[in-house]
mmCIF file of C-alpha atoms in Angstrom:
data_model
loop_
_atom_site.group_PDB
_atom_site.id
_atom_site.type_symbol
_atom_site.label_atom_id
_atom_site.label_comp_id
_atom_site.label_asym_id
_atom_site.label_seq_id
_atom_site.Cartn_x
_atom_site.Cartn_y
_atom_site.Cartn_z
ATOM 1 C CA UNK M 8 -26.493 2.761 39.852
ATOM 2 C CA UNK M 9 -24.052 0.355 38.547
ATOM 3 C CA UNK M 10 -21.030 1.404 37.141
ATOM 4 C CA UNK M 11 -20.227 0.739 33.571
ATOM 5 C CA UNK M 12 -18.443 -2.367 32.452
ATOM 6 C CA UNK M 13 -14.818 -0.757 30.881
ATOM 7 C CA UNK M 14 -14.469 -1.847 27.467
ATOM 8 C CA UNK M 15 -12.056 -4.401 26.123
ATOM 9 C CA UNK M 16 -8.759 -3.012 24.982
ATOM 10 C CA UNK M 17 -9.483 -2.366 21.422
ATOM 11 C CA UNK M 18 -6.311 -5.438 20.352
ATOM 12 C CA UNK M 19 -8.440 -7.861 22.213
ATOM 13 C CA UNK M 20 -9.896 -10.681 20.524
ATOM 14 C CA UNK M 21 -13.250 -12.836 21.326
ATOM 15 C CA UNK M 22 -11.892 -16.488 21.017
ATOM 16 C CA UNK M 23 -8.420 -15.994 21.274
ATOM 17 C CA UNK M 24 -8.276 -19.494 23.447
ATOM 18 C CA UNK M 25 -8.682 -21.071 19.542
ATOM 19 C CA UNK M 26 -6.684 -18.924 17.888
ATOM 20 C CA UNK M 27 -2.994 -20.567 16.809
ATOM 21 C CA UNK M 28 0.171 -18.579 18.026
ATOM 22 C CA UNK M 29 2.124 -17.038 17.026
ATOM 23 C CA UNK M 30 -0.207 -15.808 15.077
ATOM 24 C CA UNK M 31 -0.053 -12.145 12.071
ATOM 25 C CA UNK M 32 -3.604 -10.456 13.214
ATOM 26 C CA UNK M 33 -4.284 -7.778 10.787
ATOM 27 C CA UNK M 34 -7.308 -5.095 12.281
ATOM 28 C CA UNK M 35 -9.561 -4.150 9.211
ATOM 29 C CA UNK M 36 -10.970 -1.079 10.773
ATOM 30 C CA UNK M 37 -7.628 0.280 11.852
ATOM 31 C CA UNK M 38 -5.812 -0.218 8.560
ATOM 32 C CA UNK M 39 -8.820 1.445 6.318
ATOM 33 C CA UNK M 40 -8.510 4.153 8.896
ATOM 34 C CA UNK M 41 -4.703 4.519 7.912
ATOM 35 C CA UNK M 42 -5.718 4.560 4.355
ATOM 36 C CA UNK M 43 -8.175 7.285 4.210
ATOM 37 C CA UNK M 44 -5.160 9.493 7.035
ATOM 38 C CA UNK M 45 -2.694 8.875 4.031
ATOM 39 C CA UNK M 46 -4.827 10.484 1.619
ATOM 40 C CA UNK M 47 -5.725 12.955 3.762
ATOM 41 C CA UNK M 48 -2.222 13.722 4.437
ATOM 42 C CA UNK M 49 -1.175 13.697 0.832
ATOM 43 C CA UNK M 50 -4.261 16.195 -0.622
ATOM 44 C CA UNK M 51 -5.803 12.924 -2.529
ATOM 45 C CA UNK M 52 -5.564 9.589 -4.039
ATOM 46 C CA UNK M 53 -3.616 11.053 -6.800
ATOM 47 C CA UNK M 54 -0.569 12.068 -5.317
ATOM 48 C CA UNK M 55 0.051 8.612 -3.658
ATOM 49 C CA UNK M 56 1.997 5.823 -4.944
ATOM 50 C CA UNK M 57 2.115 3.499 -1.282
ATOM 51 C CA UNK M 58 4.848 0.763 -1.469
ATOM 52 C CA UNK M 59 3.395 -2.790 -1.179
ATOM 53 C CA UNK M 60 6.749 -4.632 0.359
ATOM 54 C CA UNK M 61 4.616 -3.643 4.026
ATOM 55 C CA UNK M 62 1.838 -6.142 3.348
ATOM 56 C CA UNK M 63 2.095 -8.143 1.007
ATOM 57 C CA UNK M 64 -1.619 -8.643 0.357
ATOM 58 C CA UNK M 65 -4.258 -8.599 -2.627
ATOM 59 C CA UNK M 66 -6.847 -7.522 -0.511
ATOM 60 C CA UNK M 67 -4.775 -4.323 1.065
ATOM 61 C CA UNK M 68 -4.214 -3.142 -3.051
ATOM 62 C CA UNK M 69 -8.374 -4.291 -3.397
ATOM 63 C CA UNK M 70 -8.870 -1.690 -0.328
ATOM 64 C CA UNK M 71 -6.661 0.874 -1.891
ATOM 65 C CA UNK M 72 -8.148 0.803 -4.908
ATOM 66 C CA UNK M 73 -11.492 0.632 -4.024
ATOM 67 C CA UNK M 74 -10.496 4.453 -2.471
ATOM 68 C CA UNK M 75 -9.339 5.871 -5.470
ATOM 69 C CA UNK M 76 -5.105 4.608 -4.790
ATOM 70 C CA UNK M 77 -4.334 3.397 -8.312
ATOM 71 C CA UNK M 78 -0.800 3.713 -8.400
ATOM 72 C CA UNK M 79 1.879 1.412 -6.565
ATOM 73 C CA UNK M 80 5.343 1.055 -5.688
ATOM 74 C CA UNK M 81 7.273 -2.645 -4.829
ATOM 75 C CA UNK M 82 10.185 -4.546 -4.541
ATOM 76 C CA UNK M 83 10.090 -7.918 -6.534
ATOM 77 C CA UNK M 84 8.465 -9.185 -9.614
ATOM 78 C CA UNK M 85 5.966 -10.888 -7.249
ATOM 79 C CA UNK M 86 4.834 -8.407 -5.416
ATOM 80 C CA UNK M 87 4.495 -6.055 -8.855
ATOM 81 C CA UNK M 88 2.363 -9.285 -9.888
ATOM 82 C CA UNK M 89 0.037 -9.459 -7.276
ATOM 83 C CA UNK M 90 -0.605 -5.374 -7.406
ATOM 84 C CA UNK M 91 -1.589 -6.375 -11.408
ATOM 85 C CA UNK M 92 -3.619 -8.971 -9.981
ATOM 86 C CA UNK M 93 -5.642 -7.033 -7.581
ATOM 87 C CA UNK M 94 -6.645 -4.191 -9.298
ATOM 88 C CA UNK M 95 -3.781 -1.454 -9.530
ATOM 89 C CA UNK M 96 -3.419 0.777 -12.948
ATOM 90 C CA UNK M 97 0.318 1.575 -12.550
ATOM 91 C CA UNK M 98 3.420 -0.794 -10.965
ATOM 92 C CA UNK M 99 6.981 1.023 -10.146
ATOM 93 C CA UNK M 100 9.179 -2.067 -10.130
ATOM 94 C CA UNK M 101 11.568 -0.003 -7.959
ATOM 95 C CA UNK M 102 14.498 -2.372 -8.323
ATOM 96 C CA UNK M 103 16.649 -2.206 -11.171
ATOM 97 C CA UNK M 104 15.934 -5.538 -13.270
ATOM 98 C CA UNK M 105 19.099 -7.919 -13.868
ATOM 99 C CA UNK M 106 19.549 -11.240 -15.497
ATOM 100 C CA UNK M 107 16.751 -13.418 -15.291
ATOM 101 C CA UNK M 108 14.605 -10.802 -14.260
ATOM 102 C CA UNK M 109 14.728 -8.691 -17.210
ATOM 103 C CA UNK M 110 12.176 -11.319 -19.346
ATOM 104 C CA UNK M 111 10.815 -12.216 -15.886
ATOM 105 C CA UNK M 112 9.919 -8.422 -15.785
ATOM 106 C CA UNK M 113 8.584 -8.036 -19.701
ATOM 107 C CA UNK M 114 6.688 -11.417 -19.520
ATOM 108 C CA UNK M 115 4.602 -9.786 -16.962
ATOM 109 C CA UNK M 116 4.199 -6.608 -18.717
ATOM 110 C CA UNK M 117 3.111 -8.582 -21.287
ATOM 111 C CA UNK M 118 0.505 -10.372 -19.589
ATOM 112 C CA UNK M 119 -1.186 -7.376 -18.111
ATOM 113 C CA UNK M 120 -1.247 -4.854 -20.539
ATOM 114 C CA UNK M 121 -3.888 -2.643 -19.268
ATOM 115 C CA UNK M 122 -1.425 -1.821 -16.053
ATOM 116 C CA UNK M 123 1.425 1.027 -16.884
ATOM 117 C CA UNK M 124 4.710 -1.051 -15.683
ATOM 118 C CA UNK M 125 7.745 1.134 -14.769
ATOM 119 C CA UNK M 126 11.186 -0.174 -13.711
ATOM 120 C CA UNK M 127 14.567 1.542 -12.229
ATOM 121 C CA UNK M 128 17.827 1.930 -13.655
ATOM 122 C CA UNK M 129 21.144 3.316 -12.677
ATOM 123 C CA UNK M 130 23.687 1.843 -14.784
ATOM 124 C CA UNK M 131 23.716 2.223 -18.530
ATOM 125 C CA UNK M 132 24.995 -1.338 -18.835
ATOM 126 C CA UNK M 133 21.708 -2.549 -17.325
ATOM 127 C CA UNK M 134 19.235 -0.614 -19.207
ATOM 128 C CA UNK M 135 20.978 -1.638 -22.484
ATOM 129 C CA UNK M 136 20.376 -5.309 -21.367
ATOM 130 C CA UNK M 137 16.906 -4.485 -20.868
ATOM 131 C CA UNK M 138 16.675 -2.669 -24.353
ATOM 132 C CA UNK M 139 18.005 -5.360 -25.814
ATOM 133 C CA UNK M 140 15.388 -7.866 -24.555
ATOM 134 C CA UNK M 141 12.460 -5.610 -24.769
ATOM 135 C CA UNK M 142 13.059 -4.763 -28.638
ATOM 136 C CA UNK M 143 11.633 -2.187 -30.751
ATOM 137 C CA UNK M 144 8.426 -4.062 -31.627
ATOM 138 C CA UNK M 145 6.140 -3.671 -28.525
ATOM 139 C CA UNK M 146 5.224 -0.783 -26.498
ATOM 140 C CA UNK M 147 8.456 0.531 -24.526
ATOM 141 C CA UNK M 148 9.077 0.163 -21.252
ATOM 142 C CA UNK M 149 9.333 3.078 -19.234
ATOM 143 C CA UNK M 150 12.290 3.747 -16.714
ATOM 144 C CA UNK M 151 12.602 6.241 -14.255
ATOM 145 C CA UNK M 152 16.204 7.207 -13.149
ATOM 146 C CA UNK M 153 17.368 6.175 -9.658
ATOM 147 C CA UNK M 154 18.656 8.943 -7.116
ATOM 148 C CA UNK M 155 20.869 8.591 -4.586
ATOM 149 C CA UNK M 156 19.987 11.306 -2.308
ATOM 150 C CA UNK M 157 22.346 10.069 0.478
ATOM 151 C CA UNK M 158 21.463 6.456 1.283
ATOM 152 C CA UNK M 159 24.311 5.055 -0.863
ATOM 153 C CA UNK M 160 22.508 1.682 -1.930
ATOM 154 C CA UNK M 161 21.050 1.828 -5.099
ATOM 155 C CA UNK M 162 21.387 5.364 -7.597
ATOM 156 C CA UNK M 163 23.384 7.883 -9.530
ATOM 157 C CA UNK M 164 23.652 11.484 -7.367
ATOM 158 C CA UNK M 165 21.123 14.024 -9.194
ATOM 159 C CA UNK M 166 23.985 15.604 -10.851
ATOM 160 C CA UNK M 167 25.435 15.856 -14.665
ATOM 161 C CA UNK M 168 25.508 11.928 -14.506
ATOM 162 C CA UNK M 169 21.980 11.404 -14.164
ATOM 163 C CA UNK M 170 20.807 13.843 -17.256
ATOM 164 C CA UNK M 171 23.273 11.503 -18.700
ATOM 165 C CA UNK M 172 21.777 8.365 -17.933
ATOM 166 C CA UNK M 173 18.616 9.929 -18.759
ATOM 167 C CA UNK M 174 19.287 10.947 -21.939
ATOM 168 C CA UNK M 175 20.590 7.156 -22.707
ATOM 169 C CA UNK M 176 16.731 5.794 -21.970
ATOM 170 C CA UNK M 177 15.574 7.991 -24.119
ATOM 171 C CA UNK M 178 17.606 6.860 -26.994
ATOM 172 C CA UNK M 179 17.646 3.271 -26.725
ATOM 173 C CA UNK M 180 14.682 0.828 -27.988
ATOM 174 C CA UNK M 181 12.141 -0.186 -26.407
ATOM 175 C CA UNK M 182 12.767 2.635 -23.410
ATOM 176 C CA UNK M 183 11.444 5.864 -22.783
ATOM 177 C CA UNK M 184 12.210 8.441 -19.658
ATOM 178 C CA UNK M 185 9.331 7.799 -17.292
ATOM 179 C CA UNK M 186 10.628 10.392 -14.698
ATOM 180 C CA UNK M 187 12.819 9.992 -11.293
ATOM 181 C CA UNK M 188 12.748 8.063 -8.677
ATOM 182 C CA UNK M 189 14.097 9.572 -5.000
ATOM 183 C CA UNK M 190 14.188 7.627 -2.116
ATOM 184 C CA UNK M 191 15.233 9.269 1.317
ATOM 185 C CA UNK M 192 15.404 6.930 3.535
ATOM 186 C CA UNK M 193 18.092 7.584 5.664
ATOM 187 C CA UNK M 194 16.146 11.048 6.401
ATOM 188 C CA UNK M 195 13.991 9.719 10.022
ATOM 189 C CA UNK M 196 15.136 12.231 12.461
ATOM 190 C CA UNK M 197 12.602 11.823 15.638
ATOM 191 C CA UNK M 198 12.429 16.349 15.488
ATOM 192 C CA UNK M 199 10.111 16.674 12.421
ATOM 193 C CA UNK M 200 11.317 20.607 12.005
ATOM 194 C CA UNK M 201 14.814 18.345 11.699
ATOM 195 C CA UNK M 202 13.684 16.092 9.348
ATOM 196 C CA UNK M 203 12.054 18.496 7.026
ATOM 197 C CA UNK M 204 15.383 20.723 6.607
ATOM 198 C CA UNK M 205 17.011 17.581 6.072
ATOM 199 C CA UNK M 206 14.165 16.449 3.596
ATOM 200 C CA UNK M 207 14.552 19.700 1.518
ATOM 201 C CA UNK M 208 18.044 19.769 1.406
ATOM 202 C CA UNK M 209 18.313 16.088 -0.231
ATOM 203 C CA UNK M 210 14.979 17.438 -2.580
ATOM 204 C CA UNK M 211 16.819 20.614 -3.824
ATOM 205 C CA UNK M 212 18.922 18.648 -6.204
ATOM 206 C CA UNK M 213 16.343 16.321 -7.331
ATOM 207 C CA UNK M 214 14.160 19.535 -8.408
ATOM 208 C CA UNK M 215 16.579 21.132 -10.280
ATOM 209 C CA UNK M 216 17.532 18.187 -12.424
ATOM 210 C CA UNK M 217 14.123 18.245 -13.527
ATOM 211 C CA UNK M 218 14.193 21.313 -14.601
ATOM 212 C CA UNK M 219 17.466 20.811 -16.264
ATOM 213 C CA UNK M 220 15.770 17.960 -17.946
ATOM 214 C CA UNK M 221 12.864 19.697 -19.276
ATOM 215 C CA UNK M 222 15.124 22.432 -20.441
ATOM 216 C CA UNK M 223 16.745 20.164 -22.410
ATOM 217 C CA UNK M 224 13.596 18.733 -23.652
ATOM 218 C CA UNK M 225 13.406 15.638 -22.094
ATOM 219 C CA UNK M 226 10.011 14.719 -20.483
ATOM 220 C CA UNK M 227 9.663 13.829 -16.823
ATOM 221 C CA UNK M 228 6.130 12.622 -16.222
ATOM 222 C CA UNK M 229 6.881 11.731 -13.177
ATOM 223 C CA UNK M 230 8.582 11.984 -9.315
ATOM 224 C CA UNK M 231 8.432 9.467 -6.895
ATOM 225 C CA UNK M 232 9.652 10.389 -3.510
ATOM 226 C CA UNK M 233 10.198 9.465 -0.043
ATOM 227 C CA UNK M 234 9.450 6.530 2.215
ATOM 228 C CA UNK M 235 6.686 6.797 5.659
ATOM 229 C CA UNK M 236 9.348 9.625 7.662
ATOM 230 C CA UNK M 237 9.255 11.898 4.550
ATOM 231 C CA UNK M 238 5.855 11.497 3.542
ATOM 232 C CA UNK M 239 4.341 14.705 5.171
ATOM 233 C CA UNK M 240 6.899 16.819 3.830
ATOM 234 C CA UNK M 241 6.702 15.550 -0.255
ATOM 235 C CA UNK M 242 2.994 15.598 -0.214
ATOM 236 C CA UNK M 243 3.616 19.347 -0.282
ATOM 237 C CA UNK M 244 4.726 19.627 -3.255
ATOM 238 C CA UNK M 245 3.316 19.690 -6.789
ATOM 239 C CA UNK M 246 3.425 16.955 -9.415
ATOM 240 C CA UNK M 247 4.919 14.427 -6.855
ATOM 241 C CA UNK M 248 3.890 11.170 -5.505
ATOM 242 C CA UNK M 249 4.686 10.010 -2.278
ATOM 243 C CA UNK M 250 5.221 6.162 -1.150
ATOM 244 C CA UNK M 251 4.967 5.364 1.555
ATOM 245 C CA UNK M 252 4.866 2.009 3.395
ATOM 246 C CA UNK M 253 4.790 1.382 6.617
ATOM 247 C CA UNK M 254 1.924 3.465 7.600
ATOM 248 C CA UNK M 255 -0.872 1.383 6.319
ATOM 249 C CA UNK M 256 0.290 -0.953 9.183
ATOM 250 C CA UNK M 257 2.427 1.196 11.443
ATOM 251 C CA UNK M 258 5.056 -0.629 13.835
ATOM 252 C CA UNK M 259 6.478 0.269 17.081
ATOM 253 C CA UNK M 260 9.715 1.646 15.655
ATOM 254 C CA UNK M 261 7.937 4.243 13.374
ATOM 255 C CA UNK M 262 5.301 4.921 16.442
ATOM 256 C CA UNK M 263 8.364 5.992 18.878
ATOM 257 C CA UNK M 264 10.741 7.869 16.362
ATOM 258 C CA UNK M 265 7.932 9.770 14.691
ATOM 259 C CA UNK M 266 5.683 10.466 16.896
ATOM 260 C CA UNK M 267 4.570 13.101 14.675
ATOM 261 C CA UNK M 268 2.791 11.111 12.343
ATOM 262 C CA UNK M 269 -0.628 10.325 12.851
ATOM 263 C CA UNK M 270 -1.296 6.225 12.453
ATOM 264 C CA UNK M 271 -2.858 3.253 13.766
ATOM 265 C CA UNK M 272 -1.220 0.185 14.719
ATOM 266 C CA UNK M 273 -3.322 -1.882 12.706
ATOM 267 C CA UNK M 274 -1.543 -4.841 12.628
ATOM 268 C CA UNK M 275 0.248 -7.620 16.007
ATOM 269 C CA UNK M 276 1.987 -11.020 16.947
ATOM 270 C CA UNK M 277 -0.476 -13.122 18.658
ATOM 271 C CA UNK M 278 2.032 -14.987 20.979
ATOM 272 C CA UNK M 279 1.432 -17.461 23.899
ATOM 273 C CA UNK M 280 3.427 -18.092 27.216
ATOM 274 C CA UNK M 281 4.896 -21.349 26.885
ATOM 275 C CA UNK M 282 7.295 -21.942 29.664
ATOM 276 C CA UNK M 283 8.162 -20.113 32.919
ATOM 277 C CA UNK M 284 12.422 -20.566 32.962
ATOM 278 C CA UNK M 285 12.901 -18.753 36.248
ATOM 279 C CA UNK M 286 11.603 -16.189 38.562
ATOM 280 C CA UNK M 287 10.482 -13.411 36.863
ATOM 281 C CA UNK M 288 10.949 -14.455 33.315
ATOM 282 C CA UNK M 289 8.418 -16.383 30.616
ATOM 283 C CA UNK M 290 9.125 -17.731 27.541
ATOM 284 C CA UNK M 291 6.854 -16.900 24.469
ATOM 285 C CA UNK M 292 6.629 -18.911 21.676
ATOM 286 C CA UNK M 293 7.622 -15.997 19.276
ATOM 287 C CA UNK M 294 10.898 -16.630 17.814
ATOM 288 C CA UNK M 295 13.202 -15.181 14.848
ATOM 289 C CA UNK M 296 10.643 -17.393 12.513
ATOM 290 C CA UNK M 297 7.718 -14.792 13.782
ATOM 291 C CA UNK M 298 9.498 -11.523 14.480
ATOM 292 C CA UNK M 299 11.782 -9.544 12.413
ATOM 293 C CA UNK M 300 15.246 -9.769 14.584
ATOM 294 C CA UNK M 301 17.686 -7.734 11.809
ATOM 295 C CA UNK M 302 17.490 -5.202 14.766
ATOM 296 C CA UNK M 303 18.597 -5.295 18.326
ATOM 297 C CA UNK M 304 15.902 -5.628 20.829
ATOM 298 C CA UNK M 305 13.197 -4.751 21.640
ATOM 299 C CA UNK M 306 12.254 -5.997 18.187
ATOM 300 C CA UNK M 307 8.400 -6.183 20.006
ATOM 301 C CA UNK M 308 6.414 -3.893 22.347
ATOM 302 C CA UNK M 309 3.459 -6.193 24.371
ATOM 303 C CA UNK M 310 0.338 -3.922 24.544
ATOM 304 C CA UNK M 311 -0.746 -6.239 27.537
ATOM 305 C CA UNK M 312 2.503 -6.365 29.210
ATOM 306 C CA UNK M 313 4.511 -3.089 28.275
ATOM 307 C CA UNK M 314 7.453 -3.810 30.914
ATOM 308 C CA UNK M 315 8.617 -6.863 29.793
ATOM 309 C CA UNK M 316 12.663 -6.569 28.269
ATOM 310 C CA UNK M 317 13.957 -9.196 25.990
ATOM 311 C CA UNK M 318 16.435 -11.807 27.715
ATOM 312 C CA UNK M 319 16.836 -13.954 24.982
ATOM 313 C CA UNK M 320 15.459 -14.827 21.527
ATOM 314 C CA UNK M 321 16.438 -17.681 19.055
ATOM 315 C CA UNK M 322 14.594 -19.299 16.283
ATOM 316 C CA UNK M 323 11.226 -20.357 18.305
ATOM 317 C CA UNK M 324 11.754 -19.061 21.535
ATOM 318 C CA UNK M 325 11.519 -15.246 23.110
ATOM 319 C CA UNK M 326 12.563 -15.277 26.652
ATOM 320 C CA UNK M 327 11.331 -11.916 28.582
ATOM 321 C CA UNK M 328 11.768 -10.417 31.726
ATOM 322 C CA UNK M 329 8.852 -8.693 33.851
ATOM 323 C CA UNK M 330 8.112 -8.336 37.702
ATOM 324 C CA UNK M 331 4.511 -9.741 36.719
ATOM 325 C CA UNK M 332 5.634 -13.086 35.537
ATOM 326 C CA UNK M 333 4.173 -14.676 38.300
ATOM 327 C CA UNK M 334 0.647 -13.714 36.876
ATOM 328 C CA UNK M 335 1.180 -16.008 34.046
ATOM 329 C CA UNK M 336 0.694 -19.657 33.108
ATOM 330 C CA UNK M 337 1.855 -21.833 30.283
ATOM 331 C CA UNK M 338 -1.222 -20.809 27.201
ATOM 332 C CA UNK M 339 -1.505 -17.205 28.168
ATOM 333 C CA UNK M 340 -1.649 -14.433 25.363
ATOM 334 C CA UNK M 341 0.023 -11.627 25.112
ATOM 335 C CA UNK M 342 -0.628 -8.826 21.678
ATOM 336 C CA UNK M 343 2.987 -7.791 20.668
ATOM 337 C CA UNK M 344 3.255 -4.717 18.613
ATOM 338 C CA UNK M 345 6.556 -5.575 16.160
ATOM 339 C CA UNK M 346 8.918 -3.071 16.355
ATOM 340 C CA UNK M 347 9.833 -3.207 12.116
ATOM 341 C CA UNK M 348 6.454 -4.820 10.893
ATOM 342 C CA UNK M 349 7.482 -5.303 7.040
ATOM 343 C CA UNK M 350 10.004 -7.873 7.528
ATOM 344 C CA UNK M 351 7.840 -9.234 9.891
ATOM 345 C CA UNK M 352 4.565 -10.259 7.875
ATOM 346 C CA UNK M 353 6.872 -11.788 5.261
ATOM 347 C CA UNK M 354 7.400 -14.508 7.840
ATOM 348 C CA UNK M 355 3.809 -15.403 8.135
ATOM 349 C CA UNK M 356 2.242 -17.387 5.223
ATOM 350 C CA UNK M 357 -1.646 -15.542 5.874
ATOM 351 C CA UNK M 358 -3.015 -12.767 8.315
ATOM 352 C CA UNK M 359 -5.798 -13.450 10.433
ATOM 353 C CA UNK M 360 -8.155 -10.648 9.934
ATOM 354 C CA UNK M 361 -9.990 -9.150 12.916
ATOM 355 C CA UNK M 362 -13.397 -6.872 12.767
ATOM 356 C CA UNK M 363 -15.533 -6.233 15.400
ATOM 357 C CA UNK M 364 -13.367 -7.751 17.919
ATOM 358 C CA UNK M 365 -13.795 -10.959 16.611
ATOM 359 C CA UNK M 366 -11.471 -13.304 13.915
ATOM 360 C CA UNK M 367 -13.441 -12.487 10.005
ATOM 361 C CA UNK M 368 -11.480 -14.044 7.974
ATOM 362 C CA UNK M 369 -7.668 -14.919 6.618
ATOM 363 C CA UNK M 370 -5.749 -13.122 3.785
ATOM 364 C CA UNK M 371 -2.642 -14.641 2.659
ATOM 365 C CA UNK M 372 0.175 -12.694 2.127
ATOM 366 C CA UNK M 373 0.984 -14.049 -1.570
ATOM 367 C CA UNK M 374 3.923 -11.428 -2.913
ATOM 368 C CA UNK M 375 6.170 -13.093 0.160
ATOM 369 C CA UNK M 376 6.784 -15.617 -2.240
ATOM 370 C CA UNK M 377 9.800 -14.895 -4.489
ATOM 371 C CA UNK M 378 7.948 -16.023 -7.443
ATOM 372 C CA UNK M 379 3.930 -16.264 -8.386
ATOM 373 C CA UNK M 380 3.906 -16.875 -11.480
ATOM 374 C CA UNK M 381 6.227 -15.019 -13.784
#
């Protein structure tokens, strides 16, 4: 009897000779997989709130919602646009809104007033600004206070200053207290047991100033905690939502310091070989315009040629080195597996979406732009 033919490698694609490169290729399969693990992981569609800054995409929110995930987190006034767009019921704007972006922010509102729009806010200077535009007449805005939990970029330590601040948005117009906002994303130790201590130490404070807050009166519909490394550990507890990103995607950095999270990567740099410098080396045509490179390499794992070490990478050009070079011409493929995949879809204008094996269709990655339409 004749053996079997093995199966493909599940990255490969039928057609990739007509393919362009480099090239975002987005697995359908794999990322609805990741969708239904995250609820899974967090006990239901309820308790998540995913960040959209990963994708990028109306479709991805259309596939969330279409599984119950009504809720969503993001970055920039485009991005909370296209959620709008596509279907979601609540936007946390979790950026504190400045300058032009304060009647950027309430023209959108405005537009979409079936969707629950939240912002951030940290500094009372800021959210009088934004009380001052938004007025008494319309329906307030709702602002949930930002926590620095040890990450020292954006927040106010949950401490006496905070019930402070808080106690400001509820007392100026056109605001009310939508809850707290705690973001630990510093916390990514590779020993989950690690990470979790860590996780509930940064939490402790953040649960007793709600308390303090309700003692004093004050609502707090809401917490939103945590990034991807925390997730497992927030979905624990009650009357929080988690929001995480990365997952729905997963990238090689996430798939080698936490290995004890359960995802797909759902999502590769189609690359081609497009020059052979020097023994043992190729170059690919995969530079900083197609990978993110804020990190030191290896900013990309190859699926279908794991050994290979960055040499050298510049604007169009990633020059590798393997012992299997000399198996390679000029047009081969490789499937490269970014190491930080959220910076790296914003450099690609669409996604090439793969099912079955085979190229399905494109989806544009709209919120990349800086501005839609508000």
């Amino acid at each position: 009897m004749t053996a079997p033919l093995p199966s493909p490698p599940w990255y490969e694609v039928a057609g990739v000779e007509n393919l362009p490169s480099p090239s975002l290729l987005v697995y359908r399969a794999r990322v609805e997989e990741n969708l239904r693990r995250m609820i899974a992981l967090a006990g239901g569609a309820e308790s998540l709130r995913p960040h959209v800054k990963t994708h990028k995409m109306r479709e991805l929110i259309a596939l969330q919602a279409a599984l119950g995930i009504g809720k969503f987190k993001c970055a920039t006034i485009a991005e909370a646009e296209m959620a709008a767009q596509a279907g979601a019921r609540e936007v946390l704007l979790a950026y504190p809104p400045v300058g032009p972006n304060i009647p950027r922010f309430l023209a959108l509102a405005r537009a979409h007033p079936g969707v629950g729009f939240a912002v951030l806010g940290d500094h009372a200077g800021a959210l009088r600004a934004l009380s001052s535009a938004a007025g008494a007449g319309g329906p307030p805005v709702e602002v949930l206070v930002d926590l620095d939990l040890g990450q020292h970029r954006t927040g106010l330590p949950p401490d006496a200053r905070a019930v402070d601040l808080y106690r400001l948005i509820a007392s100026l117009p056109g605001l009310q207290p939508g809850g707290l906002h705690a973001y630990d994303g510093h916390l990514h130790d590779p020993d989950p047991e690690a990470r979790r201590v860590a996780c509930e130490a940064a939490f402790a404070p953040v649960a007793a100033l709600r308390e303090a807050l309700l003692a004093a009166g004050l609502p707090v519909p809401r917490i939103v905690a945590g990034g991807t490394p925390t997730f497992p550990f927030h979905a624990r507890r009650a009357g929080v939502e988690c929001s995480p990103g990365t997952c729905v995607f997963w990238d090689a950095g996430y798939a080698t310091q936490l290995p004890d999270l359960d995802f797909l990567p759902a999502a590769l740099v189609l690359c081609r070989v497009v020059s052979l410098p020097g023994p043992g080396r190729l170059c690919l045509d995969l530079g900083h315009k197609a990978i993110a490179s804020e990190m030191p390499p290896p900013r990309v794992v190859f699926l279908n040629l794991p050994d290979a070490q960055a040499v050298a990478h510049s604007e169009e050009h990633l020059v590798i080195a393997t012992p299997r070079a000399g198996e390679f011409t000029p047009g081969d493929c490789l499937y490269g597996l970014p190491w930080h995949i959220c910076p790296t879809v914003a450099l690609h204008a669409e996604a090439l979406v793969i099912e079955h094996g085979k190229p399905a269709t494109r989806w544009p990655v709209a919120a990349r732009e800086r501005r839609l339409t508000f």
